[in-house]
PDB file of C-alpha atoms in Angstrom:
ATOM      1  CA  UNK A   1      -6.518   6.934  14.726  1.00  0.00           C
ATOM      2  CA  UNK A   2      -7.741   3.881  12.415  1.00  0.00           C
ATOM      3  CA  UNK A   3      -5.600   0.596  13.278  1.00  0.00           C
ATOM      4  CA  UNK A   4      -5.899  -2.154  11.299  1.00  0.00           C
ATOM      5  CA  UNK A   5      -4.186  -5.591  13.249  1.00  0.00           C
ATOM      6  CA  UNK A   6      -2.847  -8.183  11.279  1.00  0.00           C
ATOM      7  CA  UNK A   7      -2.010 -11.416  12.002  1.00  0.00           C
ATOM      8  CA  UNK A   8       0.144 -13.445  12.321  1.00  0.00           C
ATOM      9  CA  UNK A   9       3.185 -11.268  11.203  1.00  0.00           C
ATOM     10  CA  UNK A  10       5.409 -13.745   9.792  1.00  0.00           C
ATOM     11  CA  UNK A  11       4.793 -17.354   9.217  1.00  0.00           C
ATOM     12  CA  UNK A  12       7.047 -20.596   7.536  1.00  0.00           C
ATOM     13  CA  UNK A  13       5.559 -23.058   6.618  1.00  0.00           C
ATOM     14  CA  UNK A  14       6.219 -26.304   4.576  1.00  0.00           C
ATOM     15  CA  UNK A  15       4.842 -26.734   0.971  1.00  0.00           C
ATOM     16  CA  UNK A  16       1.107 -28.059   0.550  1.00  0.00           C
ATOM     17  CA  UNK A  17      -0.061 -27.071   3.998  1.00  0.00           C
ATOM     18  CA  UNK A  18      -2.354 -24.073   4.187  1.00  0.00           C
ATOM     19  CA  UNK A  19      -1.927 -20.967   5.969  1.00  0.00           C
ATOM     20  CA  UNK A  20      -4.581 -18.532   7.131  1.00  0.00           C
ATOM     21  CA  UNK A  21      -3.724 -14.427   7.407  1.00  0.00           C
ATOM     22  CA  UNK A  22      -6.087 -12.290   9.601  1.00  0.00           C
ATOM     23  CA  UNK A  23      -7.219  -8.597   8.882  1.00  0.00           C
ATOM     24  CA  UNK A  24      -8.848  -6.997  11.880  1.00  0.00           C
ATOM     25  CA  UNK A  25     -10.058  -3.236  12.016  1.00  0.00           C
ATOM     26  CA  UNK A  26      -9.927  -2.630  15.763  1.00  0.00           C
ATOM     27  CA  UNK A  27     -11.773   1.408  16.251  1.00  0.00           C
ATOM     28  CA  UNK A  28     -14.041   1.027  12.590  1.00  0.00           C
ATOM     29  CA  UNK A  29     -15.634  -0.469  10.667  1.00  0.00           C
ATOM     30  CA  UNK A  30     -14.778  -1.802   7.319  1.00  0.00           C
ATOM     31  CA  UNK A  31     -17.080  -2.968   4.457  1.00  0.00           C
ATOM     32  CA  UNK A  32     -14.031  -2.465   2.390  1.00  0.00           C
ATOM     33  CA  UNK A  33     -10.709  -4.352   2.970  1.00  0.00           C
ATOM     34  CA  UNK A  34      -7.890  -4.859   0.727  1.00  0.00           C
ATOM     35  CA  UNK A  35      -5.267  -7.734  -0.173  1.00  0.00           C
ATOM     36  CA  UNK A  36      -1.296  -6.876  -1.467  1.00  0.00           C
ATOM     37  CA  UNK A  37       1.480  -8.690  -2.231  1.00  0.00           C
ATOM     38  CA  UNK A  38       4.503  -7.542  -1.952  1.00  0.00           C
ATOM     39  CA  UNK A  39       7.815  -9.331  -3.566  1.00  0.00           C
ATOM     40  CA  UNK A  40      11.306  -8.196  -2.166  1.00  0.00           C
ATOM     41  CA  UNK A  41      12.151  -4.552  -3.126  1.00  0.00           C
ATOM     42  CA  UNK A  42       9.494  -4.402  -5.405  1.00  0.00           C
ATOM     43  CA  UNK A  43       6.033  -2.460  -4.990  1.00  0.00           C
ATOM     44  CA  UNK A  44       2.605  -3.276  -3.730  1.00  0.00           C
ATOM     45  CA  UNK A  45       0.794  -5.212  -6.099  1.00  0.00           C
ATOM     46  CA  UNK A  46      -3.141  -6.105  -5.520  1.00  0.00           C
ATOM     47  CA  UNK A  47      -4.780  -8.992  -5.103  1.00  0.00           C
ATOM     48  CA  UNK A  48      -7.992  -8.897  -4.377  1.00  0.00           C
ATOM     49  CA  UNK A  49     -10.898  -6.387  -3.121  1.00  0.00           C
ATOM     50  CA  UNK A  50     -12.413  -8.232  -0.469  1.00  0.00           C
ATOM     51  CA  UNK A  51     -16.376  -6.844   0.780  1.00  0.00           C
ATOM     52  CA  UNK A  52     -18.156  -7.558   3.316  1.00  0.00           C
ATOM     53  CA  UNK A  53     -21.020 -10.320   2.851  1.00  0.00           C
ATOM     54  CA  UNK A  54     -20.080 -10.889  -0.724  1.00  0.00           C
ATOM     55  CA  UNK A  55     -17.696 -12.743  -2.929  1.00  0.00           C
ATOM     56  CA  UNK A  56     -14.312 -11.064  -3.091  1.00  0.00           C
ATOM     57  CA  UNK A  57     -13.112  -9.590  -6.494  1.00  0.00           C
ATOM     58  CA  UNK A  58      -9.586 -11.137  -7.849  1.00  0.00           C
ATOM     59  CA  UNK A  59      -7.139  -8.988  -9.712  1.00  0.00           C
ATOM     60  CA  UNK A  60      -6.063 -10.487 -13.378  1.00  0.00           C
ATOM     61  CA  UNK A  61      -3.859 -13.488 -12.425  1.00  0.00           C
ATOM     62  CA  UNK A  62      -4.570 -14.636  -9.091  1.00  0.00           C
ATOM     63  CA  UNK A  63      -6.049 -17.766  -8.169  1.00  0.00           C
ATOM     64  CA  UNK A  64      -9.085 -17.329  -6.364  1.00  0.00           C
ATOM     65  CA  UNK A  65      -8.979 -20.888  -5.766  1.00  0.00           C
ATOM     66  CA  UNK A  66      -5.764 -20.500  -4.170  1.00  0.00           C
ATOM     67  CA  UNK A  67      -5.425 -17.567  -2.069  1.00  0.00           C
ATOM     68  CA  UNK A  68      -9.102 -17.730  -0.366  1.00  0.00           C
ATOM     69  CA  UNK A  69     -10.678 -14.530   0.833  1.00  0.00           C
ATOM     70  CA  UNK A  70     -12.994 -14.721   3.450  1.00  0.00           C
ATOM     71  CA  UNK A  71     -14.770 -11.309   4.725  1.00  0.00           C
ATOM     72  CA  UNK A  72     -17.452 -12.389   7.393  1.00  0.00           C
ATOM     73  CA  UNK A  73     -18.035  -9.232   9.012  1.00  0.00           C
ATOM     74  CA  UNK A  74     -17.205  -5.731   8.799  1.00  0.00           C
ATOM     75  CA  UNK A  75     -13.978  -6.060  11.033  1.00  0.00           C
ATOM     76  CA  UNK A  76     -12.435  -9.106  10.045  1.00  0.00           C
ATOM     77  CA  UNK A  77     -11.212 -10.261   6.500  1.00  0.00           C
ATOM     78  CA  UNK A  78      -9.025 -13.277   6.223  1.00  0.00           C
ATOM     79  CA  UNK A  79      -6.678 -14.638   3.189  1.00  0.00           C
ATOM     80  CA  UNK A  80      -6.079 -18.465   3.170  1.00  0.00           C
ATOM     81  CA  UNK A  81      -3.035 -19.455   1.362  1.00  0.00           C
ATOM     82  CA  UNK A  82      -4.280 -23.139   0.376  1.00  0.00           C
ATOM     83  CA  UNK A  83      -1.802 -25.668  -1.104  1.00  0.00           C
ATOM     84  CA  UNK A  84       1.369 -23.337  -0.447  1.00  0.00           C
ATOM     85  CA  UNK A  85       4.200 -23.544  -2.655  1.00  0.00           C
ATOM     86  CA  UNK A  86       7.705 -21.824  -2.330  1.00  0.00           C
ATOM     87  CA  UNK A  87       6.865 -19.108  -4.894  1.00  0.00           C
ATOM     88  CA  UNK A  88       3.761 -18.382  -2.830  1.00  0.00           C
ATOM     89  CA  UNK A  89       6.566 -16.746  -0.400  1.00  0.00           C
ATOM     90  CA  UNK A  90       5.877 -13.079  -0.095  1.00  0.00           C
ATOM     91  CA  UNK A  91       5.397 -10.053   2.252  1.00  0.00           C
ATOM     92  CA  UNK A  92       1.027 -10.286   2.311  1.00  0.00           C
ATOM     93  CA  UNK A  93      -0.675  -6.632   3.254  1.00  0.00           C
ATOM     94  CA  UNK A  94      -4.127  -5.905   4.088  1.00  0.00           C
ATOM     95  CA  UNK A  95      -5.799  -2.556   4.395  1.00  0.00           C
ATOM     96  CA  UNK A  96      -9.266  -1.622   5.099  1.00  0.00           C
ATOM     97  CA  UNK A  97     -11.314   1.503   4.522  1.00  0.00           C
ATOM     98  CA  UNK A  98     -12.739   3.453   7.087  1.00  0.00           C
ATOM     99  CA  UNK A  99     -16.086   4.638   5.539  1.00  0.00           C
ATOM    100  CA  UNK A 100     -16.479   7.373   8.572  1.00  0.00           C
ATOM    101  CA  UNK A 101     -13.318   9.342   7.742  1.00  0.00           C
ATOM    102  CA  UNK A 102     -12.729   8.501   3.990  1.00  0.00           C
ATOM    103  CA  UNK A 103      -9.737   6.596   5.673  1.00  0.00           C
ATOM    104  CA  UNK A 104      -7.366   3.883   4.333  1.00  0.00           C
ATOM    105  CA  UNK A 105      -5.296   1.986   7.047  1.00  0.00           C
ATOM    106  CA  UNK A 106      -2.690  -0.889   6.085  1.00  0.00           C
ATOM    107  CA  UNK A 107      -1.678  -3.576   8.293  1.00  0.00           C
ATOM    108  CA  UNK A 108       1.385  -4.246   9.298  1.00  0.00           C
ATOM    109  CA  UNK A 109       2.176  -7.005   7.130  1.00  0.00           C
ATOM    110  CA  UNK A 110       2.445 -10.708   7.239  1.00  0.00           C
ATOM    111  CA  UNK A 111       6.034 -12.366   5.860  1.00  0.00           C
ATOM    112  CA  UNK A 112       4.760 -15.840   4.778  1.00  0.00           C
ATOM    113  CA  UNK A 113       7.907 -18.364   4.031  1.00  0.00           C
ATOM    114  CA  UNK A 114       7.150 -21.297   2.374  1.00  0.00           C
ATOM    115  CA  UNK A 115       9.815 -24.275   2.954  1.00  0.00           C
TER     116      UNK A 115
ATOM    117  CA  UNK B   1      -3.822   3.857 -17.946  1.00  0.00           C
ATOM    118  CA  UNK B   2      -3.693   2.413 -14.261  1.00  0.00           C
ATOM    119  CA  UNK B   3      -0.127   2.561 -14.232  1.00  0.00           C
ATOM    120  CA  UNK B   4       2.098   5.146 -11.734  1.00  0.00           C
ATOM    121  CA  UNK B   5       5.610   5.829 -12.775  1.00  0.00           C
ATOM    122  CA  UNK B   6       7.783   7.102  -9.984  1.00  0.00           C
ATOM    123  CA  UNK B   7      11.273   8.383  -9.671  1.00  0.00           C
ATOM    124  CA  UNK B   8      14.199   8.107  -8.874  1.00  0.00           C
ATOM    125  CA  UNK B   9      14.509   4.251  -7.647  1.00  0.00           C
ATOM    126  CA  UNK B  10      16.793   5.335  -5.605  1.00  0.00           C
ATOM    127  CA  UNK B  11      17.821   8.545  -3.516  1.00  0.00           C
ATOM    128  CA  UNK B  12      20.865   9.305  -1.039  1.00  0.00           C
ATOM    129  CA  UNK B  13      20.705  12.602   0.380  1.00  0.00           C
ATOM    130  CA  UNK B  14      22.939  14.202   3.050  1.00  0.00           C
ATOM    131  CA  UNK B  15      21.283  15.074   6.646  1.00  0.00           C
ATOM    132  CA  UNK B  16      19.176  18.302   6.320  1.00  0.00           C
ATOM    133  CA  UNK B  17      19.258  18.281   2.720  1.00  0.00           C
ATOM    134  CA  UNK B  18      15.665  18.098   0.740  1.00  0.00           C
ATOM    135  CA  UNK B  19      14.650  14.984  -0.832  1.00  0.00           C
ATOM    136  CA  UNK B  20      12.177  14.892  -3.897  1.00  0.00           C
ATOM    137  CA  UNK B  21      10.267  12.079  -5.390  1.00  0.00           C
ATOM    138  CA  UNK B  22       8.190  12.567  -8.701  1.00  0.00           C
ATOM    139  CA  UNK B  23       5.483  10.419 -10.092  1.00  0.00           C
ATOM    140  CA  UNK B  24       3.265  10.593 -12.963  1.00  0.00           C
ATOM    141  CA  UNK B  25      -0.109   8.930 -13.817  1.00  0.00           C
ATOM    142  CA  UNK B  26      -1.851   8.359 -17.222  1.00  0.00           C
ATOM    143  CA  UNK B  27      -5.328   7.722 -15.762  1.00  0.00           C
ATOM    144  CA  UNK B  28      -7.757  11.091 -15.407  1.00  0.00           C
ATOM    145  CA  UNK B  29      -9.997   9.355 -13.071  1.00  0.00           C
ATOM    146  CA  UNK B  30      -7.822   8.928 -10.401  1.00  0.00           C
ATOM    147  CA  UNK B  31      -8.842  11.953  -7.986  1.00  0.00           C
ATOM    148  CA  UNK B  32      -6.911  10.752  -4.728  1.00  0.00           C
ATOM    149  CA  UNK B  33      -3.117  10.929  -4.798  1.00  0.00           C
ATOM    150  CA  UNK B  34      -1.587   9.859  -0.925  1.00  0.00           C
ATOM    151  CA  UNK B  35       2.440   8.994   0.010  1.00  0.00           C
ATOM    152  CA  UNK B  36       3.104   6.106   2.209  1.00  0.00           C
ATOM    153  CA  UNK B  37       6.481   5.498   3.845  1.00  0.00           C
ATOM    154  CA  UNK B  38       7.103   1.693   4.272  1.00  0.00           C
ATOM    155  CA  UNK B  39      10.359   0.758   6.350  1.00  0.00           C
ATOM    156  CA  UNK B  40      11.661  -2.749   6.316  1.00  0.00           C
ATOM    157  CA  UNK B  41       9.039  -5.924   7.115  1.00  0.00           C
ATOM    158  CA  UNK B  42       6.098  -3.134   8.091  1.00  0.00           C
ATOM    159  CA  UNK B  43       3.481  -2.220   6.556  1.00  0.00           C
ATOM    160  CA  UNK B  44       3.212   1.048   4.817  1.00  0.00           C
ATOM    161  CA  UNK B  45       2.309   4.308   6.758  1.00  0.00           C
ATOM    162  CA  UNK B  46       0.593   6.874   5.250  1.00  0.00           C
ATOM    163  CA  UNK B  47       2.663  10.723   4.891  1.00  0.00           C
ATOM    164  CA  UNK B  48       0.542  12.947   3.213  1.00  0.00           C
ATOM    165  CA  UNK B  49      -2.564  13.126   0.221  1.00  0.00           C
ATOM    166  CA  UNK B  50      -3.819  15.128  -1.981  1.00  0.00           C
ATOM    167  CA  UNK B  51      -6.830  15.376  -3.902  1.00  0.00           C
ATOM    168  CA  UNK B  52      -6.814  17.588  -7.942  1.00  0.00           C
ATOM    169  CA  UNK B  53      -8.207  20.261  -6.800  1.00  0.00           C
ATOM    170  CA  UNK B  54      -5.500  21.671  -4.686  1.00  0.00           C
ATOM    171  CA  UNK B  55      -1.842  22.212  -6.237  1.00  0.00           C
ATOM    172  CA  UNK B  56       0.020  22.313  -2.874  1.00  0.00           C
ATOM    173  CA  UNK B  57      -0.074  20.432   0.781  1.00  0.00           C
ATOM    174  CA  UNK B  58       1.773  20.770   3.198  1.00  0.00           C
ATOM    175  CA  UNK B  59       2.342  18.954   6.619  1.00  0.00           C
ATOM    176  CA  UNK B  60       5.198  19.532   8.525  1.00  0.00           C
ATOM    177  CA  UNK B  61       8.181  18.808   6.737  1.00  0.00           C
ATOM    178  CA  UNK B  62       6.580  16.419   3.926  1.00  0.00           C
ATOM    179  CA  UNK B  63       5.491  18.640   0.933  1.00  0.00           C
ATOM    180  CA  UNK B  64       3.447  17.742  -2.310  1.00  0.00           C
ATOM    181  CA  UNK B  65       3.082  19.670  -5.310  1.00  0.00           C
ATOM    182  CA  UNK B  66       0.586  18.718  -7.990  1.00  0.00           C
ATOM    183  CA  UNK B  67       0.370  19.770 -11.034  1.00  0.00           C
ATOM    184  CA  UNK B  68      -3.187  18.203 -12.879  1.00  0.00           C
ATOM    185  CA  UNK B  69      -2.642  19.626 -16.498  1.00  0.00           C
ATOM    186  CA  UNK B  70       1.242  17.293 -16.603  1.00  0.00           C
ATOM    187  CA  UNK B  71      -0.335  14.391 -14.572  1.00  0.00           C
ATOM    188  CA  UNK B  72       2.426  14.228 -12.228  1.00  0.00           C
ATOM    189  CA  UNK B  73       2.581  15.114  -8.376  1.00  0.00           C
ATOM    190  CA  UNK B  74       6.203  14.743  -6.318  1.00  0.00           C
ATOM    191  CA  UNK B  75       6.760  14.241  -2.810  1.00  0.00           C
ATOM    192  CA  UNK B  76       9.190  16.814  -1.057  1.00  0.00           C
ATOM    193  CA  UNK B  77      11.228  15.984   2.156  1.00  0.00           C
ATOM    194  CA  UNK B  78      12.372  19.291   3.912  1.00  0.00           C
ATOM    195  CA  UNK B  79      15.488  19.085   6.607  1.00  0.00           C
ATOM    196  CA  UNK B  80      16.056  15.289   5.715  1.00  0.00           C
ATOM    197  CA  UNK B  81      16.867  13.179   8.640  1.00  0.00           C
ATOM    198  CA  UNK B  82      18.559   9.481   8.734  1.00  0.00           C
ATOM    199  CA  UNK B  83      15.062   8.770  10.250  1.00  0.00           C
ATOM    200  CA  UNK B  84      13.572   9.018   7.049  1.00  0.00           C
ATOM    201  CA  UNK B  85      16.005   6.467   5.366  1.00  0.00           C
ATOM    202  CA  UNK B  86      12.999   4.133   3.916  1.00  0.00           C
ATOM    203  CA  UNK B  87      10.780   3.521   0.753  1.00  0.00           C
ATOM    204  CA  UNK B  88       8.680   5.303  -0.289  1.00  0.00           C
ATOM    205  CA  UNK B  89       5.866   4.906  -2.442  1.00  0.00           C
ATOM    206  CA  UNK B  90       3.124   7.236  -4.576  1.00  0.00           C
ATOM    207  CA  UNK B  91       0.002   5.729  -5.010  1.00  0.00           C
ATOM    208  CA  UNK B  92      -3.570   6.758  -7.206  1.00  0.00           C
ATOM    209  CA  UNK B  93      -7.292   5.834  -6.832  1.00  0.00           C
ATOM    210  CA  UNK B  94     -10.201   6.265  -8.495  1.00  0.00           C
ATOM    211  CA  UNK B  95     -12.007   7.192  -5.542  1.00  0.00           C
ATOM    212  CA  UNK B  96     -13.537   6.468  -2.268  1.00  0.00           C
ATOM    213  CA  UNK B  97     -13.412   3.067  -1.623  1.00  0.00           C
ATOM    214  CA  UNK B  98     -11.594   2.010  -4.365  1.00  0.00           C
ATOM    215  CA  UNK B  99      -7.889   0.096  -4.354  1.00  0.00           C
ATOM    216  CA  UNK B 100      -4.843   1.813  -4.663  1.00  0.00           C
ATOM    217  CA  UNK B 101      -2.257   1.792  -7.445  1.00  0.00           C
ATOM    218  CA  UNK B 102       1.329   2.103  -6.220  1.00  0.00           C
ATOM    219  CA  UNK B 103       3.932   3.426  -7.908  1.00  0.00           C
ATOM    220  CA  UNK B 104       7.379   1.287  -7.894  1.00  0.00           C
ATOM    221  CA  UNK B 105       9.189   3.149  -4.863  1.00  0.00           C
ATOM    222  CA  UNK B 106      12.060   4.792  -4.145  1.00  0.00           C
ATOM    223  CA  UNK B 107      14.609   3.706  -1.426  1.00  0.00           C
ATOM    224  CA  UNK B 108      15.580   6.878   0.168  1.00  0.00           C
ATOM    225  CA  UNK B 109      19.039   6.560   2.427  1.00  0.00           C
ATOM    226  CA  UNK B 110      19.661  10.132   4.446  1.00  0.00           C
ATOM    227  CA  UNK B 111      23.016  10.167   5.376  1.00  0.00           C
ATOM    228  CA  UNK B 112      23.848  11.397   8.696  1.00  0.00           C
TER     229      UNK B 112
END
């Protein structure tokens, strides 16, 4: 089936550094990739669409300046987490669409801990 | 409109015994209605989808029932099994492609 690898899975880092989170779809391709947050025992919320070759799209209240999207090919997206602050701490999610099989695969989730 | 209300928030449920999980949507343009199953620090995993034009799937022991005219569709857990102790979560799109909207979970404990 579809895997989607994402890296790294958990991450601490100290306030105002930047940290990049990789989104890789291994067996497909994936014009299509998206970016959730997820708070402690609370739901998925998105992000961000990222696309392939084009600017990503930013859901109402997220700072495109601040979580950069980057989707340079049809396998790999990346989110940069520039400037990271301790509220920035979160459980980060990707998923990408598999336009073969009308497919959505998730990551596995990166736990980003900002000290 | 884009909003999916689930329930309960929370669900114990002895070994073997069947676990159900409702959710409702306002918007009629959502036409793709899956289940995912997220245990702690992973990702989620999808169970089971179902599209409007089909009022019953079925995959094993996961179940869902939609209904298109009340705007709701439930998840049901046949034979429950500690193994299933996680959250899970309803979610909507518009279509192909699109994002999905996720429904606020429901932490499911099976006791054994």
């Amino acid at each position: 089936g579809a895997v989607v690898s994402q890296h790294p899975s958990w991450v601490i880092c100290k306030s105002g550094t930047s940290v990049k989170i990789e989104c890789r779809s291994l067996d497909f391709q994936a014009t299509t990739m998206f970016w959730y947050r997820q708070f402690p025992k609370q739901s998925l919320m998105l992000m961000a669409t990222s696309n392939e070759g084009s600017k990503a799209t930013y859901e109402q209240g997220v700072e495109k300046d601040k979580f950069l999207i980057n989707h340079a090919s049809l396998t790999l997206s990346t989110l940069t987490v520039t400037s990271a602050h301790p509220e920035d701490s979160s459980f980060y999610i990707c998923s990408a669409v598999d336009m073969g099989n009308y497919g959505y695969t998730f990551g596995s989730g990166t736990r980003l801990t900002v000290v | 409109q884009q909003q999916v209300k689930q329930s309960p928030q929370s669900l114990i449920v002895q070994k073997g015994g069947i676990s159900i999980i409702n959710c409702a949507y306002e918007n009629t343009a959502f036409d793709y209605f899956p289940w995912y199953q997220q245990f702690p620090g992973k990702g989620p995993a999808l169970l089971i989808a179902i599209r409007p034009d089909v009022s019953e799937k079925k995959e094993g022991r996961f179940t869902i029932s939609f209904n298109k005219s009340a705007k709701q569709f439930s998840l049901h857990i046949m034979d429950s099994q500690p193994g299933d102790s996680a959250t899970y979560f309803c979610a909507a799109s518009r279509g192909y492609g699109q994002n999905f909207v996720f429904g606020p979970g429901t932490r499911l404990s099976v006791l054994p």
